[in-house]
Coordinates of C-alpha atoms in Angstrom, one line a residue:
M1 CA 81.3 112.8 188.6
N2 CA 84.2 114.8 187.4
N3 CA 85.7 114.5 183.9
S4 CA 88.6 116.2 182.2
F5 CA 89.2 116.2 178.5
L6 CA 91.2 118.1 175.9
S7 CA 89.9 119.6 172.7
M8 CA 91.8 120.8 169.7
A9 CA 89.8 123.3 167.6
S10 CA 90.8 125.2 164.5
I11 CA 88.9 128.2 163.3
V12 CA 88.4 126.6 159.9
D13 CA 85.8 124.9 157.8
F14 CA 85.8 121.1 158.2
D15 CA 84.7 119.0 155.3
P16 CA 84.8 115.3 156.2
L17 CA 84.2 114.3 152.6
N18 CA 87.3 116.2 151.4
P19 CA 90.2 115.5 153.8
S20 CA 93.0 116.7 151.4
V21 CA 94.9 119.8 152.4
P22 CA 93.9 122.8 150.2
A23 CA 96.6 124.6 148.2
T24 CA 97.8 127.9 149.8
K25 CA 96.0 130.8 148.2
V26 CA 97.9 134.0 147.3
E27 CA 96.4 137.4 146.6
I28 CA 98.0 139.3 143.8
T29 CA 97.9 143.1 143.7
V30 CA 99.0 145.1 140.6
S31 CA 100.3 148.6 140.2
C32 CA 101.9 150.3 137.2
R33 CA 104.1 153.4 136.8
N34 CA 104.7 155.6 133.7
L35 CA 102.4 153.8 131.3
L36 CA 102.2 154.8 127.7
D37 CA 99.7 157.7 127.0
R38 CA 97.5 156.6 124.1
D39 CA 94.7 159.2 124.6
T40 CA 94.9 162.5 122.7
F41 CA 93.0 164.8 125.1
S42 CA 93.6 162.9 128.4
K43 CA 95.7 160.2 129.9
S44 CA 95.2 156.5 129.3
D45 CA 92.4 154.6 131.1
P46 CA 94.3 151.4 132.0
I47 CA 93.1 147.8 132.8
C48 CA 95.3 144.8 133.6
V49 CA 94.5 141.3 132.3
L50 CA 96.1 138.3 133.9
Y51 CA 96.8 135.1 131.9
T52 CA 97.9 131.7 133.2
Q53 CA 99.1 128.4 131.6
A54 CA 98.0 124.9 132.4
M55 CA 100.7 122.5 133.6
G56 CA 102.6 121.2 130.7
N57 CA 100.8 123.4 128.2
R58 CA 102.0 126.6 126.6
E59 CA 98.5 127.9 125.8
W60 CA 97.7 131.1 127.6
R61 CA 94.2 131.4 129.2
E62 CA 92.7 134.5 130.6
F63 CA 92.4 134.3 134.4
G64 CA 90.8 137.6 135.2
R65 CA 90.8 141.4 134.8
T66 CA 91.2 144.4 137.2
E67 CA 88.8 147.3 137.1
V68 CA 89.4 150.2 134.7
I69 CA 91.0 153.3 136.3
D70 CA 90.3 156.5 134.4
N71 CA 92.8 159.1 133.3
T72 CA 96.1 157.9 134.9
L73 CA 99.5 156.6 133.8
N74 CA 100.2 155.3 137.4
P75 CA 97.3 153.0 138.4
D76 CA 97.1 151.2 141.7
F77 CA 94.5 148.6 140.8
V78 CA 92.1 147.7 143.6
R79 CA 90.7 144.4 142.3
K80 CA 92.9 141.5 143.3
F81 CA 93.7 138.2 141.7
I82 CA 93.5 135.1 144.0
L83 CA 95.7 132.2 142.8
D84 CA 96.4 128.7 144.2
Y85 CA 100.1 128.5 145.0
F86 CA 102.2 125.4 144.5
F87 CA 105.9 125.4 145.3
E88 CA 106.4 122.4 143.2
E89 CA 105.0 123.8 140.0
R90 CA 106.3 126.5 137.5
Q91 CA 103.2 128.7 137.4
N92 CA 103.7 131.0 134.5
L93 CA 101.9 134.4 134.5
R94 CA 101.4 137.1 131.9
F95 CA 100.1 140.6 132.7
D96 CA 98.7 142.6 129.7
L97 CA 97.9 146.3 130.0
Y98 CA 95.3 148.0 127.8
D99 CA 93.9 151.5 127.5
V100 CA 90.2 151.1 127.5
D101 CA 88.4 153.2 124.8
S102 CA 84.9 151.8 124.9
K103 CA 82.6 149.5 126.9
S104 CA 83.5 146.5 124.7
A105 CA 84.8 143.4 126.5
N106 CA 86.8 142.5 123.4
L107 CA 90.4 143.4 124.1
S108 CA 91.2 143.9 120.4
K109 CA 89.0 147.0 120.5
H110 CA 91.3 148.7 123.0
D111 CA 94.9 150.0 122.8
F112 CA 97.7 147.6 123.9
L113 CA 100.0 149.3 126.5
G114 CA 102.5 146.5 127.1
Q115 CA 103.0 143.2 128.9
A116 CA 105.2 141.4 131.4
H117 CA 105.9 137.7 132.0
C118 CA 106.9 136.1 135.3
T119 CA 106.2 133.1 137.5
L120 CA 104.2 133.1 140.8
G121 CA 107.4 131.7 142.4
E122 CA 109.3 134.8 141.2
I123 CA 106.8 137.1 142.9
V124 CA 106.7 135.3 146.3
G125 CA 110.5 134.7 146.2
S126 CA 111.2 138.4 145.7
L127 CA 112.1 140.5 148.7
G128 CA 108.9 141.2 150.6
S129 CA 107.0 139.3 147.9
R130 CA 107.2 142.4 145.7
L131 CA 108.3 142.1 142.1
E132 CA 109.0 145.1 139.8
K133 CA 109.5 144.5 136.1
P134 CA 109.6 146.6 132.9
L135 CA 106.7 146.3 130.6
G136 CA 107.5 145.4 127.0
G137 CA 105.8 144.2 123.9
I138 CA 105.8 147.4 121.8
P139 CA 109.0 147.7 119.7
G140 CA 110.9 150.9 120.2
K141 CA 108.7 152.1 123.1
K142 CA 109.3 152.4 126.8
C143 CA 106.1 151.0 128.2
G144 CA 106.7 151.8 131.9
T145 CA 106.9 149.4 134.9
I146 CA 104.6 146.9 136.5
I147 CA 104.7 146.2 140.3
V148 CA 103.2 142.9 141.4
K149 CA 102.8 142.1 145.1
A150 CA 101.8 138.7 146.6
E151 CA 100.1 138.2 150.0
E152 CA 99.3 134.8 151.4
L153 CA 95.7 134.7 152.4
N154 CA 95.6 134.0 156.2
N155 CA 92.9 131.4 156.2
C156 CA 93.3 128.4 158.6
R157 CA 96.3 130.1 160.4
E158 CA 95.1 130.1 164.0
S159 CA 94.6 127.0 166.0
V160 CA 93.2 127.0 169.5
M161 CA 93.9 124.5 172.3
M162 CA 91.1 124.4 174.9
Q163 CA 90.9 122.3 178.0
F164 CA 87.5 121.6 179.6
C165 CA 86.4 119.7 182.6
G166 CA 82.9 118.1 183.1
N167 CA 81.0 118.0 186.4
K168 CA 78.1 115.7 187.3
L169 CA 77.5 114.7 183.7
D170 CA 74.6 112.2 183.3
K171 CA 75.7 108.7 183.7
K172 CA 75.0 106.7 180.5
D173 CA 77.0 103.5 181.1
F174 CA 75.3 100.7 183.0
F175 CA 78.4 99.3 184.7
G176 CA 80.6 102.5 184.9
K177 CA 80.8 106.2 184.5
S178 CA 80.4 108.0 181.2
D179 CA 83.3 108.5 178.7
P180 CA 82.5 112.0 177.5
F181 CA 83.6 113.8 174.4
L182 CA 82.7 117.1 172.8
V183 CA 81.5 117.9 169.2
F184 CA 81.8 121.5 168.0
Y185 CA 79.5 123.1 165.5
R186 CA 79.7 126.6 164.0
S187 CA 76.1 127.7 163.9
N188 CA 76.3 130.6 161.6
E189 CA 78.6 132.0 158.8
D190 CA 80.4 134.6 160.8
G191 CA 81.4 132.1 163.5
T192 CA 79.9 134.2 166.4
T193 CA 77.8 131.3 167.7
I194 CA 79.3 127.9 168.5
K195 CA 77.2 124.9 169.5
I196 CA 78.9 122.2 171.5
E197 CA 77.3 118.7 172.0
V198 CA 78.4 116.3 174.8
Y199 CA 78.3 112.6 174.1
D200 CA 79.2 109.4 176.0
W201 CA 81.5 107.4 173.9
D202 CA 80.6 103.7 173.1
R203 CA 82.9 101.2 171.4
D204 CA 80.3 100.2 168.8
G205 CA 79.9 103.8 167.6
S206 CA 76.4 104.3 169.0
H207 CA 77.4 107.2 171.2
D208 CA 74.8 108.4 173.7
F209 CA 73.8 112.1 173.7
I210 CA 74.2 113.7 177.1
G211 CA 73.3 117.3 176.2
E212 CA 74.4 120.6 174.6
F213 CA 75.3 124.2 175.2
S214 CA 76.1 127.3 173.1
T215 CA 78.8 129.9 173.4
S216 CA 80.9 132.1 171.1
Y217 CA 84.5 132.4 170.2
R218 CA 84.6 135.8 172.0
E219 CA 83.3 134.2 175.2
L220 CA 85.7 131.3 175.0
S221 CA 88.7 133.6 174.3
R222 CA 88.2 135.1 177.9
G223 CA 89.7 131.8 179.2
Q224 CA 88.8 130.5 182.6
S225 CA 86.2 132.7 184.2
Q226 CA 82.7 132.6 185.7
F227 CA 81.3 133.2 182.1
N228 CA 82.8 129.9 180.9
V229 CA 80.9 127.5 183.1
Y230 CA 78.1 126.0 181.0
E231 CA 75.0 124.0 181.8
V232 CA 74.7 121.0 179.6
V233 CA 71.0 120.7 178.6
N234 CA 69.2 117.7 176.9
P235 CA 66.2 119.4 175.1
K236 CA 64.2 116.1 175.2
K237 CA 64.6 115.7 179.0
K238 CA 63.8 119.4 179.5
G239 CA 60.6 119.0 177.6
K240 CA 59.4 115.9 179.5
K241 CA 60.5 116.7 183.1
K242 CA 59.3 119.9 184.9
K243 CA 62.0 119.7 187.6
Y244 CA 64.8 119.0 185.1
L245 CA 67.7 121.5 185.5
N246 CA 70.6 120.2 183.5
S247 CA 72.6 117.1 182.7
G248 CA 75.8 118.4 184.3
T249 CA 78.1 121.3 183.6
V250 CA 81.2 121.8 181.4
T251 CA 83.9 124.4 182.5
L252 CA 86.6 125.9 180.3
L253 CA 89.9 125.6 182.1
S254 CA 92.3 127.1 179.5
F255 CA 92.3 128.7 176.1
L256 CA 95.6 129.0 174.1
V257 CA 95.9 130.5 170.6
D258 CA 98.8 129.4 168.3
T259 CA 99.4 131.0 165.0
E260 CA 100.8 128.5 162.5
V261 CA 103.6 129.8 160.3
T262 CA 103.9 128.7 156.7
F263 CA 106.7 128.1 154.2
L264 CA 105.8 131.4 152.5
D265 CA 106.2 133.3 155.8
Y266 CA 109.9 132.3 155.8
I267 CA 110.4 133.1 152.1
K268 CA 108.7 136.5 152.6
G269 CA 111.0 137.1 155.6
G270 CA 114.0 136.6 153.4
T271 CA 115.0 133.0 153.8
Q272 CA 117.0 131.9 150.6
I273 CA 116.9 128.5 149.1
N274 CA 120.3 127.5 147.7
F275 CA 120.3 125.0 144.9
T276 CA 123.2 122.7 144.0
V277 CA 123.2 120.1 141.2
A278 CA 125.4 117.0 141.0
I279 CA 125.5 115.0 137.8
D280 CA 126.6 111.4 137.3
F281 CA 129.5 111.2 134.8
T282 CA 130.1 107.4 135.2
A283 CA 130.8 105.2 132.1
S284 CA 127.6 103.3 132.4
N285 CA 125.8 106.3 130.9
G286 CA 127.4 105.4 127.5
N287 CA 129.7 107.4 125.2
P288 CA 128.2 110.9 124.9
A289 CA 129.0 111.0 121.2
Q290 CA 126.6 108.1 120.6
P291 CA 122.8 108.6 120.3
T292 CA 122.3 105.6 122.7
S293 CA 124.1 107.5 125.6
L294 CA 122.0 109.1 128.3
H295 CA 124.4 112.1 127.9
Y296 CA 123.9 112.4 124.2
M297 CA 123.4 116.0 123.0
S298 CA 120.8 115.9 120.3
P299 CA 120.2 119.0 118.3
Y300 CA 116.5 118.3 118.4
Q301 CA 115.7 117.7 122.1
L302 CA 117.2 117.7 125.6
N303 CA 118.6 114.5 127.0
A304 CA 117.2 113.1 130.3
Y305 CA 119.9 114.8 132.4
A306 CA 119.2 118.2 130.9
M307 CA 115.4 117.7 131.2
A308 CA 115.6 116.8 134.9
L309 CA 118.0 119.6 135.7
K310 CA 115.9 122.2 133.8
A311 CA 112.6 121.0 135.3
V312 CA 113.7 121.2 138.9
G313 CA 116.1 124.1 138.6
E314 CA 113.8 126.5 136.8
I315 CA 111.4 126.3 139.8
I316 CA 113.9 126.5 142.6
Q317 CA 115.8 129.4 141.1
D318 CA 112.9 131.7 141.9
Y319 CA 113.8 131.4 145.6
D320 CA 117.5 132.4 145.3
S321 CA 118.1 136.1 144.9
D322 CA 121.6 136.0 143.3
K323 CA 120.7 133.1 140.9
M324 CA 124.3 131.7 141.2
F325 CA 124.3 127.9 141.5
P326 CA 127.1 125.5 142.3
A327 CA 127.2 122.7 139.7
L328 CA 129.2 119.5 140.4
G329 CA 130.0 116.3 138.7
F330 CA 131.1 112.9 140.0
G331 CA 132.6 109.7 138.6
A332 CA 134.8 111.1 135.8
K333 CA 138.5 111.3 134.9
L334 CA 139.6 115.0 134.7
P335 CA 142.1 116.6 132.4
P336 CA 145.0 117.0 132.3
D337 CA 146.2 114.0 134.3
G338 CA 143.2 111.8 134.2
R339 CA 142.6 111.6 138.0
V340 CA 139.2 110.3 139.0
S341 CA 137.0 112.8 140.9
H342 CA 133.7 112.4 142.7
E343 CA 133.2 116.1 143.4
F344 CA 134.4 118.4 140.5
A345 CA 133.1 121.8 139.3
L346 CA 131.3 121.5 135.9
N347 CA 132.7 125.0 135.0
G348 CA 136.3 123.7 135.6
N349 CA 136.9 126.2 138.5
P350 CA 137.1 124.3 141.8
Q351 CA 137.5 127.6 143.7
N352 CA 134.3 129.0 142.2
P353 CA 131.9 126.3 141.0
Y354 CA 129.0 128.8 140.7
C355 CA 127.1 129.2 137.4
A356 CA 124.8 132.1 136.5
G357 CA 121.3 130.8 136.5
I358 CA 120.0 127.5 135.2
D359 CA 121.1 128.4 131.7
G360 CA 124.7 128.8 133.0
V361 CA 124.5 125.4 134.7
M362 CA 123.2 123.8 131.4
E363 CA 126.1 125.4 129.5
A364 CA 128.7 124.2 132.1
Y365 CA 127.2 120.6 131.8
Y366 CA 127.5 120.6 128.0
Q367 CA 131.0 121.9 128.1
S368 CA 132.2 119.4 130.7
L369 CA 130.9 116.5 128.5
K370 CA 133.5 117.6 125.9
S371 CA 136.4 117.7 128.4
V372 CA 136.1 114.9 130.9
Q373 CA 136.2 111.1 130.4
L374 CA 133.3 109.1 131.8
Y375 CA 134.5 106.6 134.3
G376 CA 133.3 105.5 137.8
P377 CA 132.4 104.3 140.4
T378 CA 129.0 105.9 141.4
N379 CA 129.8 107.6 144.7
F380 CA 127.2 110.0 146.3
S381 CA 128.7 110.8 149.7
P382 CA 131.3 113.4 148.4
V383 CA 128.7 115.7 146.9
I384 CA 126.3 115.2 149.8
N385 CA 129.2 116.1 152.2
H386 CA 130.1 119.1 150.0
V387 CA 126.6 120.7 150.4
A388 CA 126.4 119.6 154.1
R389 CA 129.6 121.6 154.9
Y390 CA 127.8 124.8 153.7
A391 CA 124.5 123.9 155.4
A392 CA 126.4 123.3 158.7
S393 CA 127.7 126.9 158.7
V394 CA 124.2 128.5 158.4
K395 CA 121.8 127.2 161.0
D396 CA 119.9 130.5 161.8
G397 CA 117.1 129.9 159.3
S398 CA 118.3 132.5 156.8
Q399 CA 119.3 129.8 154.2
Y400 CA 118.1 126.3 153.2
F401 CA 120.0 124.0 150.8
V402 CA 118.6 121.7 148.2
L403 CA 120.9 119.2 146.4
L404 CA 119.7 117.6 143.2
I405 CA 121.6 114.4 142.2
I406 CA 120.9 113.0 138.8
T407 CA 122.2 109.5 138.2
D408 CA 121.8 106.5 135.9
G409 CA 122.8 103.6 138.1
V410 CA 123.5 101.5 141.1
I411 CA 125.3 103.3 143.9
S412 CA 128.8 102.2 144.9
D413 CA 129.3 103.8 148.3
M414 CA 126.0 102.9 150.0
A415 CA 127.3 102.7 153.5
Q416 CA 129.1 106.1 153.3
T417 CA 126.0 107.7 151.6
K418 CA 123.7 106.5 154.4
E419 CA 126.1 107.9 156.9
S420 CA 126.2 111.2 155.1
I421 CA 122.4 111.4 154.9
V422 CA 122.0 110.6 158.6
N423 CA 124.5 113.4 159.4
A424 CA 122.8 115.8 157.0
S425 CA 119.3 115.2 158.5
C426 CA 120.0 117.6 161.3
L427 CA 121.1 120.3 158.9
P428 CA 119.0 122.8 156.8
M429 CA 119.1 120.7 153.6
S430 CA 117.1 118.4 151.4
I431 CA 118.3 115.9 148.8
I432 CA 116.5 115.1 145.5
I433 CA 117.7 112.1 143.5
V434 CA 116.4 111.6 140.0
G435 CA 117.2 108.3 138.3
V436 CA 117.5 108.4 134.5
G437 CA 117.7 105.4 132.2
P438 CA 116.5 101.8 132.5
A439 CA 118.4 100.6 135.5
E440 CA 116.9 99.1 138.7
F441 CA 117.0 101.7 141.5
D442 CA 116.2 99.5 144.5
A443 CA 118.9 101.1 146.6
M444 CA 117.5 104.6 146.0
V445 CA 114.1 103.6 147.4
E446 CA 116.0 102.7 150.7
L447 CA 117.7 106.1 150.7
D448 CA 114.3 107.8 150.2
G449 CA 113.2 106.7 153.7
D450 CA 109.5 107.0 153.1
E451 CA 108.8 103.4 154.2
V452 CA 111.6 102.9 156.8
R453 CA 113.6 105.8 158.2
I454 CA 117.2 105.5 157.0
S455 CA 119.9 104.6 159.5
S456 CA 123.7 104.2 159.7
R457 CA 125.6 102.3 162.4
G458 CA 122.6 102.3 164.7
R459 CA 121.8 106.0 164.3
Y460 CA 118.5 107.0 162.6
A461 CA 118.1 110.1 160.5
E462 CA 116.5 112.9 162.5
R463 CA 114.0 113.6 159.7
D464 CA 113.3 112.4 156.2
I465 CA 115.4 114.6 153.8
V466 CA 115.6 112.5 150.7
Q467 CA 113.1 112.2 147.8
F468 CA 113.9 109.7 145.0
V469 CA 112.0 109.3 141.7
P470 CA 112.8 107.4 138.4
F471 CA 112.4 109.9 135.5
R472 CA 110.9 107.1 133.3
D473 CA 107.8 107.2 135.4
Y474 CA 107.0 110.7 134.3
I475 CA 107.8 110.6 130.6
D476 CA 104.7 111.5 128.6
R477 CA 103.8 108.8 126.0
T478 CA 102.8 111.4 123.4
G479 CA 106.3 112.9 123.5
N480 CA 105.3 116.1 125.3
H481 CA 108.5 116.9 127.0
I482 CA 107.1 120.0 128.7
L483 CA 104.5 117.8 130.4
S484 CA 107.1 115.2 131.3
M485 CA 109.3 117.9 133.0
A486 CA 106.3 119.5 134.8
R487 CA 105.2 116.1 136.2
L488 CA 108.7 115.3 137.4
A489 CA 109.2 118.7 139.1
K490 CA 105.8 118.5 140.8
D491 CA 106.6 115.1 142.4
V492 CA 110.2 115.7 143.4
L493 CA 109.6 119.2 144.8
A494 CA 106.3 118.5 146.6
E495 CA 108.0 117.4 149.8
I496 CA 110.4 120.3 150.1
P497 CA 108.1 122.8 151.9
D498 CA 107.3 120.2 154.6
Q499 CA 111.0 119.2 155.0
F500 CA 111.9 122.8 155.2
L501 CA 109.2 123.5 157.9
S502 CA 110.2 120.4 159.9
Y503 CA 113.7 121.7 160.2
M504 CA 112.6 125.2 161.2
R505 CA 110.0 123.9 163.8
T506 CA 112.3 121.4 165.5
R507 CA 114.9 124.1 165.8
G508 CA 112.4 126.7 167.1
I509 CA 113.3 129.1 164.3
K510 CA 110.6 131.7 163.5
P511 CA 110.3 133.6 160.2
S512 CA 112.1 136.9 160.1
P513 CA 109.6 139.8 159.8
A514 CA 108.8 140.8 156.3
P515 CA 110.4 144.1 155.1
P516 CA 108.2 147.2 155.4
P517 CA 105.8 147.9 152.5
Y518 CA 107.5 149.6 149.6
T519 CA 106.8 153.4 149.3
P520 CA 107.6 154.9 145.9
P521 CA 109.8 158.0 145.9
G522 CA 108.3 161.4 145.2
Q523 CA 104.8 162.7 145.5
P524 CA 101.8 160.5 146.2
I525 CA 100.0 159.7 143.0
Q526 CA 96.3 160.4 142.7
T527 CA 94.2 158.0 140.7
Q528 CA 90.6 158.1 139.8
I529 CA 88.4 155.1 139.9

C-alpha cells in the first residue's frame, strides 16, 4: 500500500494551550563614548541601567542593568536587554549611566554620569536599527554619547516544508486502507533528535497507532536519499512477535527551507512609513469657540481630535526619518473667498502641506481652526485619493503610506469612498479612521471590511486596508487621558504590520539588506571587563 502526505514543520516550540502569537523580541545593545570622568586617579567604571514605563503610566520602573566595565569612558557593554516589541505601542525607554564606586546595589551610592530618553520604535526605526543620542541630565556638563542598537531575535524564522510517502503501512481500517498522518516530537532540548509517530486517522478521534521512527534535523535536511528511508516500528508488536520486522516504511521525498521575513526586516532595510493626517472640519462638530464643540481648545486638556492625532502620530513618527508629515482638512470653507474644500493643507500652503513632526501638525490644526469656517459635507474620497496618488508612484517597497482620518460623523460620499478604497487596496497604503463624538458610525464598520470584504461596482478590495474605531470605546473612566490614548493607538495600529506584510508578500518584495554595522572613526577602543 502506497501513501503520500505533506507535512509542514516549524523549528519552534508548540504549546497547544497557548495559541496566541508571541510578541517579537528585540535585543538591545548599549555602548557609550566620551563619558564624564568622575574618578580622581583612574577613569570611570560605568554601568547602564534601563528603565521602562507601563502602558498609560508615567512611572519609571527599572528593567535591568548591564555589567560594570572598569576604567573606561568608552564602554561597549556585553550584557544585552531583551524587550518585547509592539509596533502599536509607544514604548518609552530611559537609559541611566553611573560610575560604580562600591559593591552596593543602591544607585544613590554611585556617581550619576547622565541619561537619555527614547522609544523602542525610535531605535528600530533608525537606519540600521542604530540610534545615537547625546547624554544629558547634568546641567552645564557634556555627558558624552550613548549608542543603542536593536536586533530582532531570530526565533521562529525558519519553516520547513517536507513531503513524505509511506509504503506497505499496516492496514488499520476494516473496509479500506489506512488514512495515515504523522506527529512530530522534539525529543531533547537541542532539537537533535526528532521522533515521528505514524497514525491511521479515524473520524471519531480514536486514531490507531501504526508505529514510530526517529531521525534528526540534520538527517532530514539531506533531502531525498538512502538515509531518509525509515522503518516504522510498533514497539508492542516487536515485543510480542519474534518474526516482526516493521509496520511499513516512510520515505522523505523533499525538504524545503523557507525563511520568514518580518516587519522589522523591512524597517531595518530602510523602508519608510509615511504618515498623513486628515481632519474633519464639518459644521456638525460644533462651533470651536464653544466648550460643547469637538474642536474646542481647552487650556486644560486636549480635545478628542488632538488626542487621536497625538496618540497615533507619536508612534508612527518613529518610522519616518525626516519627520515631515502632510496634514490635511476636509469639509470647510476657506479664506478669502469661502470656497468649500475637501482636501486643504492645514498649514495654509497647498504646494507644501508638510508639517515638522507631530507637534507641527498639532500647531497647524490649532491655527486652521482660527481661519477656516466649519461647513460640509463629510467627503473622504478626496483625501484618500490624495495619499493614493503618492503611494501609486512608489511601489518598490521603499515606502509605505498610512492615512489617519479623524471624523465626527456620517459619511456623505460612501460610493466614491468605497471606490477609492478598492483602488487603494493594491497600493502600499493603509487607512485608519477614528470616529470622535457620540454619532452612530455604522457606515464606518462597512468600510473596515473585517466582516465582509469591501467592494465597489462588482470589484472587491484586493486586501483589507482599513481599520475603524470609535474613540469613545477607549476613554478611561477615571479621566486618565494617557491611558485613553495608549489604548486607542494600540488598537488602531495593531493591524498595520500585517497589512504592510500582505502588500510586500503579494508583490514578491523582499527587504533591502540592512546597512553594514557602524564602525566608529579613529582607533579601536580597549575596554576592560
